[in-house]
Every structure is written in structure tokens, then in C-alpha cells.
Tab-separated table of C-alpha atoms in Angstrom:
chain	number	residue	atom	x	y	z
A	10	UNK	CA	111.497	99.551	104.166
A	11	UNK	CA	110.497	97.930	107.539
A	12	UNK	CA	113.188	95.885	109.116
A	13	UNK	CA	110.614	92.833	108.330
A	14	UNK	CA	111.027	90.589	104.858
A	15	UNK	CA	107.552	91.837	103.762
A	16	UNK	CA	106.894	95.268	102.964
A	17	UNK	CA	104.147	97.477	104.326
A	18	UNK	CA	101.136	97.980	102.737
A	19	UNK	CA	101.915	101.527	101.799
A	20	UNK	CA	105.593	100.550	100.982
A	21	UNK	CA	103.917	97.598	99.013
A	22	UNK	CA	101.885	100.220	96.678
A	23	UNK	CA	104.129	103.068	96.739
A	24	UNK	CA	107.366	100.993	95.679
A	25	UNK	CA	105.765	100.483	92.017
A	26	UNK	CA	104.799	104.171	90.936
A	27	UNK	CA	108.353	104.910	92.013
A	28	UNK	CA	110.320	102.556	89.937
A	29	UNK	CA	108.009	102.171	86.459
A	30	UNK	CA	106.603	105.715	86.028
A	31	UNK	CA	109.460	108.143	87.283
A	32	UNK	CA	106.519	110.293	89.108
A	33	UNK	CA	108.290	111.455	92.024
A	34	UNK	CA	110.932	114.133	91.951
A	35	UNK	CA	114.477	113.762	93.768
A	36	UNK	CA	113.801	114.076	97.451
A	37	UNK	CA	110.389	113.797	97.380
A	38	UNK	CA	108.630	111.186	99.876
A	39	UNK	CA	105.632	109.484	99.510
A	40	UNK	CA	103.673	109.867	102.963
A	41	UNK	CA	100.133	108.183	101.638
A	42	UNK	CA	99.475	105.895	98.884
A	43	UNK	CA	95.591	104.811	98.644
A	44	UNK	CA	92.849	103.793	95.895
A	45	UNK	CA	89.354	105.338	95.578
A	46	UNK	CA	87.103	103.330	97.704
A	47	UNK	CA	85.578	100.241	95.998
A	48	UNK	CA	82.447	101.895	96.215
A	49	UNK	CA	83.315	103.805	93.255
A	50	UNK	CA	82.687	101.480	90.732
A	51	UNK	CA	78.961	101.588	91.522
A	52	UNK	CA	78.924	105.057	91.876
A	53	UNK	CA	80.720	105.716	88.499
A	54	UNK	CA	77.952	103.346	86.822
A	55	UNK	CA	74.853	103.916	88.465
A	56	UNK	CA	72.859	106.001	85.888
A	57	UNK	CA	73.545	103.612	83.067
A	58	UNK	CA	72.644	100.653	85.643
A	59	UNK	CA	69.798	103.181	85.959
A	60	UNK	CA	68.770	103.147	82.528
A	61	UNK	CA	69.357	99.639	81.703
A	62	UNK	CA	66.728	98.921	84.921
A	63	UNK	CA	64.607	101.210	83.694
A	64	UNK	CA	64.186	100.271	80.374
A	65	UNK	CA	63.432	96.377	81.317
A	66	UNK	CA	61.350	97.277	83.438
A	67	UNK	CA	59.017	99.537	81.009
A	68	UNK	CA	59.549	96.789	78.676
A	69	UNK	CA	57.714	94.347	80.680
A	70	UNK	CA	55.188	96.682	81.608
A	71	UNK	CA	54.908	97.193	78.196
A	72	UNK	CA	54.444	93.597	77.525
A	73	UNK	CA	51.957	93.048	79.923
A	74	UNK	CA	49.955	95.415	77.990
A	75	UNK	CA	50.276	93.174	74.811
A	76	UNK	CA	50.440	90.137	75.807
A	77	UNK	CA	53.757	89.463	74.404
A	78	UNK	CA	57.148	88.840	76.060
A	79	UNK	CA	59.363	89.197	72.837
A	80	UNK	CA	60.470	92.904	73.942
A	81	UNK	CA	61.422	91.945	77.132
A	82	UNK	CA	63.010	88.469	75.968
A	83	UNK	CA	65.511	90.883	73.384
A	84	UNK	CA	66.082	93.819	75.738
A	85	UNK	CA	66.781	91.847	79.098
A	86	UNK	CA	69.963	90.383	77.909
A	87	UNK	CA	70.851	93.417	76.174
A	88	UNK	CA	70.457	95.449	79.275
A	89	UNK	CA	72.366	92.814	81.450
A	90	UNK	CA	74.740	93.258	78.734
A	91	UNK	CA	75.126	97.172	78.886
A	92	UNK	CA	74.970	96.941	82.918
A	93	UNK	CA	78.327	94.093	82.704
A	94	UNK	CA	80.386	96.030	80.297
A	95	UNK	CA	79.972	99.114	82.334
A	96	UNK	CA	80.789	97.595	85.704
A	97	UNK	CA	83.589	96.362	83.714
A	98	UNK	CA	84.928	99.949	82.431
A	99	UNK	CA	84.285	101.274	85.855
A	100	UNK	CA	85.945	98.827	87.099
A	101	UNK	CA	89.028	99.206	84.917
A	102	UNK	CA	88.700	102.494	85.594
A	103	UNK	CA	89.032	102.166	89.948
A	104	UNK	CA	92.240	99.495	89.056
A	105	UNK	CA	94.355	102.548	86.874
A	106	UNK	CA	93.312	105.901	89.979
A	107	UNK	CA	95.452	106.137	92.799
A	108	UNK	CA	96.004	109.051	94.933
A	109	UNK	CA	99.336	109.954	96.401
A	110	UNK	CA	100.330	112.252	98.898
A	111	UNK	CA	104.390	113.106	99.565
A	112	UNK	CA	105.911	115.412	101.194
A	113	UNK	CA	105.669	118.181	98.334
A	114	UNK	CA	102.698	117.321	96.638
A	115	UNK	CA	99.131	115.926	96.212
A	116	UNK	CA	99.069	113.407	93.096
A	117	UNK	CA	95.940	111.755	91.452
A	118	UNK	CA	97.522	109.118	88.822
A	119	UNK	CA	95.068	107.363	86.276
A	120	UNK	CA	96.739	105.173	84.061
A	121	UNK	CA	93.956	103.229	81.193
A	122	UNK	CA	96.109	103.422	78.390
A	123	UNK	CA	98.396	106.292	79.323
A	124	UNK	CA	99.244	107.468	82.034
A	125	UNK	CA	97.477	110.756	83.129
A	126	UNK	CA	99.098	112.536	86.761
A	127	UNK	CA	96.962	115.692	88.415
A	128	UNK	CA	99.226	117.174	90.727
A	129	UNK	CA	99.143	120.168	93.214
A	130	UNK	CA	101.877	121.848	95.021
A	131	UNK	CA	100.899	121.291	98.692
A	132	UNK	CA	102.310	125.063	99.437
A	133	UNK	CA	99.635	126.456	97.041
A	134	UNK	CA	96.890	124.995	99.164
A	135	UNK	CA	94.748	127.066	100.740
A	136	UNK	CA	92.167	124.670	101.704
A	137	UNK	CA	91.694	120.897	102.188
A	138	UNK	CA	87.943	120.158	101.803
A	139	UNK	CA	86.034	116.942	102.118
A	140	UNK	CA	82.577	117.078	100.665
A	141	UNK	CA	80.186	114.067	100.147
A	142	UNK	CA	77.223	113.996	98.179
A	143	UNK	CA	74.254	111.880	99.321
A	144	UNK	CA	75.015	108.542	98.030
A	145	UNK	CA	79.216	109.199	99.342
A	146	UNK	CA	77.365	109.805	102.778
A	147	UNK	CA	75.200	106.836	103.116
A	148	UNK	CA	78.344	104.422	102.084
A	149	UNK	CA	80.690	106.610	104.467
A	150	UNK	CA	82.906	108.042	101.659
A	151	UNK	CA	83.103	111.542	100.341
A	152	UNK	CA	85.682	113.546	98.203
A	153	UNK	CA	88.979	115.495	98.323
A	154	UNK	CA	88.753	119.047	97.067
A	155	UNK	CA	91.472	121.593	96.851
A	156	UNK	CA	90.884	125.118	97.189
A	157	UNK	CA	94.362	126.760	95.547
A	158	UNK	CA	95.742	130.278	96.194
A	159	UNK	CA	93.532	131.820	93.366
A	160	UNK	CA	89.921	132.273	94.956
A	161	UNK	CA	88.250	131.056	92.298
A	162	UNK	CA	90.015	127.549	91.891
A	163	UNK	CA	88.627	124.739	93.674
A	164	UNK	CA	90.445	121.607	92.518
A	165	UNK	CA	88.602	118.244	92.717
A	166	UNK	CA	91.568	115.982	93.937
A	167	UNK	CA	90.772	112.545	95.457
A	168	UNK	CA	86.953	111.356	94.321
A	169	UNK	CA	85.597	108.534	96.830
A	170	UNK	CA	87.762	108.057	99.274
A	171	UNK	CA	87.442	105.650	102.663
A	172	UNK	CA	88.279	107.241	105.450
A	173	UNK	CA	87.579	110.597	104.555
A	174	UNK	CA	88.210	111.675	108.149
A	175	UNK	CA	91.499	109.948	108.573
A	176	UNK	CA	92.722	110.890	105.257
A	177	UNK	CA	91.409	114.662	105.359
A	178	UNK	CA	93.952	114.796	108.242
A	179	UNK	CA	97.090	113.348	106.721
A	180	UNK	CA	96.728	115.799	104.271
A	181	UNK	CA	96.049	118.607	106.058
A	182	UNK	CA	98.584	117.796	108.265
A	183	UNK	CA	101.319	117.787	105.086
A	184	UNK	CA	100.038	120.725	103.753
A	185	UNK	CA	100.570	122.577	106.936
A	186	UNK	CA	104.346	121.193	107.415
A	187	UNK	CA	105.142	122.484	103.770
A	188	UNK	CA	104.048	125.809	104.475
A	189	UNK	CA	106.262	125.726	107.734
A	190	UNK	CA	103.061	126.161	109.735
């Protein structure tokens, strides 16, 4: 801890995974602590939000056609419905992932209903790899992959991260000082 009364922000998220879920082994130190960025939540729900858009949209069209509005007066509130339950799961789902980095290991913890930990020796890390798709580029996020010592495993680690830069960095910098590079 800082010699201030408040924690840090890291010490501030880190101090909780330590104490309730037993995660970290003895000597092991967490060196990064972070959450996807918020971004995520869109990007976990956009082809349903897709859909949903979509099919009010034909439905009006549709309507237009008929003269009616009763399709798009029953499937508009529907849709809205569909597009607000999954901002809400995907939104759920951002609160339960966080990534963690210590001195040993990388760490992706997702905790719904029970808790689920990824984890990767940083000494059987051959490569740290950020890769963004088009949408993670335009918002200035991208991904964490792994590539392990087998040639043929690429891990997805860290999906959506800010600060890919910044964070690629920490991380290759750890996985270098395990391997005594």
C-alpha cells in the first residue's frame, strides 16, 4: 500500500481478487490489474443490436407497403426490448472480466455465476501480440493474444483493451523479466 490513507487505483482493484477468490499463489505479485475497455459492451452486442435495427426497419418498410402500422407498433418495442436485455448481459458480462498480470502469470478472471480464471505461465510465452479488428481500431482498442511455446497455440488473452500500446508493454516487459531476459 501507498504511504497515503487511500489506496491506488491498482491496489484498489487488485486488493479484492486477492482476499475473496484465493487466485494468486504464495509470492506471486500482481503488477497490472485492468477491465476490458467499456467499449466492449457494444462490441459484444452489436449483431443482435444489428438485427433488432434491422428488423424494425423492414417492418416499417413493410408497412408502408400496406398501409398499416400494426407490425411495426408490435415489433418496435419488442426489438427495443431484445436490444436492452442484451446491453444488459453484455454489460454484466464487462462487470465479472478482468485481466491480471503478476509477476508469474497472465490471468483473465470472469466471474457471472462462477468464477472462471484463464491463466498462462508468462515463461511459456513466446509472443505478446496485439491485434485489432476494424471496429477495435476506429475506437482505439484492440486485443491481447498469446502465442505459447507450441507453434500452433495462439491464446486469445485480454479482448478489448484501452491502451493497447501501454499495456502491450507492461506485459511484454514481465514476460521478458520471467524468462531472465
Amino acid at each position: 500500500m501507498t504511504g497515503s490513507a487511500q489506496p491506488t487505483e491498482l491496489e484498489a482493484v487488485a486488493q479484492p481478487i486477492m482476499i475473496s477468490s484465493g487466485i494468486l499463489q504464495d509470492g506471486e505479485v500482481i503488477l497490472l490489474a485492468i477491465k476490458p475497455s467499456g467499449w466492449y459492451i457494444l462490441l459484444a452486442s452489436w449483431p443482435i443490436l444489428l438485427v433488432a435495427a434491422l428488423a424494425v426497419v423492414a417492418s416499417s418498410v413493410a408497412d408502408g407497403f400496406i398501409g398499416s402500422d400494426r407490425s411495426a407498433r408490435v415489433l418496435f418495442p419488442a426489438c427495443l426490448l431484445l436490444a436492452v436485455a442484451c446491453l444488459t448481459a453484455a454489460f454484466i458480462g464487462w462487470l465479472g472480466r478482468m485481466y491480471v498480470l503478476t509477476n508469474r502469470r497472465i490471468l483473465r478472471i470472469y466471474s457471472m455465476r462462477k468464477l472462471d480464471v484463464a491463466c498462462w505461465d508468462l515463461r511459456s510465452v513466446n509472443q505478446v501480440l496485439l491485434t485489432a479488428s476494424r471496429a477495435e481500431k476506429l475506437l482505439g482498442i484492440a486485443s491481447l493474444t498469446l502465442t505459447l511455446d507450441h507453434p500452433d497455440d495462439k491464446q486469445p488473452a485480454w479482448a478489448h483493451i484501452s491502451r493497447p500500446l501501454e499495456v502491450h508493454k507492461i506485459v511484454l516487459e514481465a514476460v521478458y523479466r520471467a524468462k531472465g531476459m
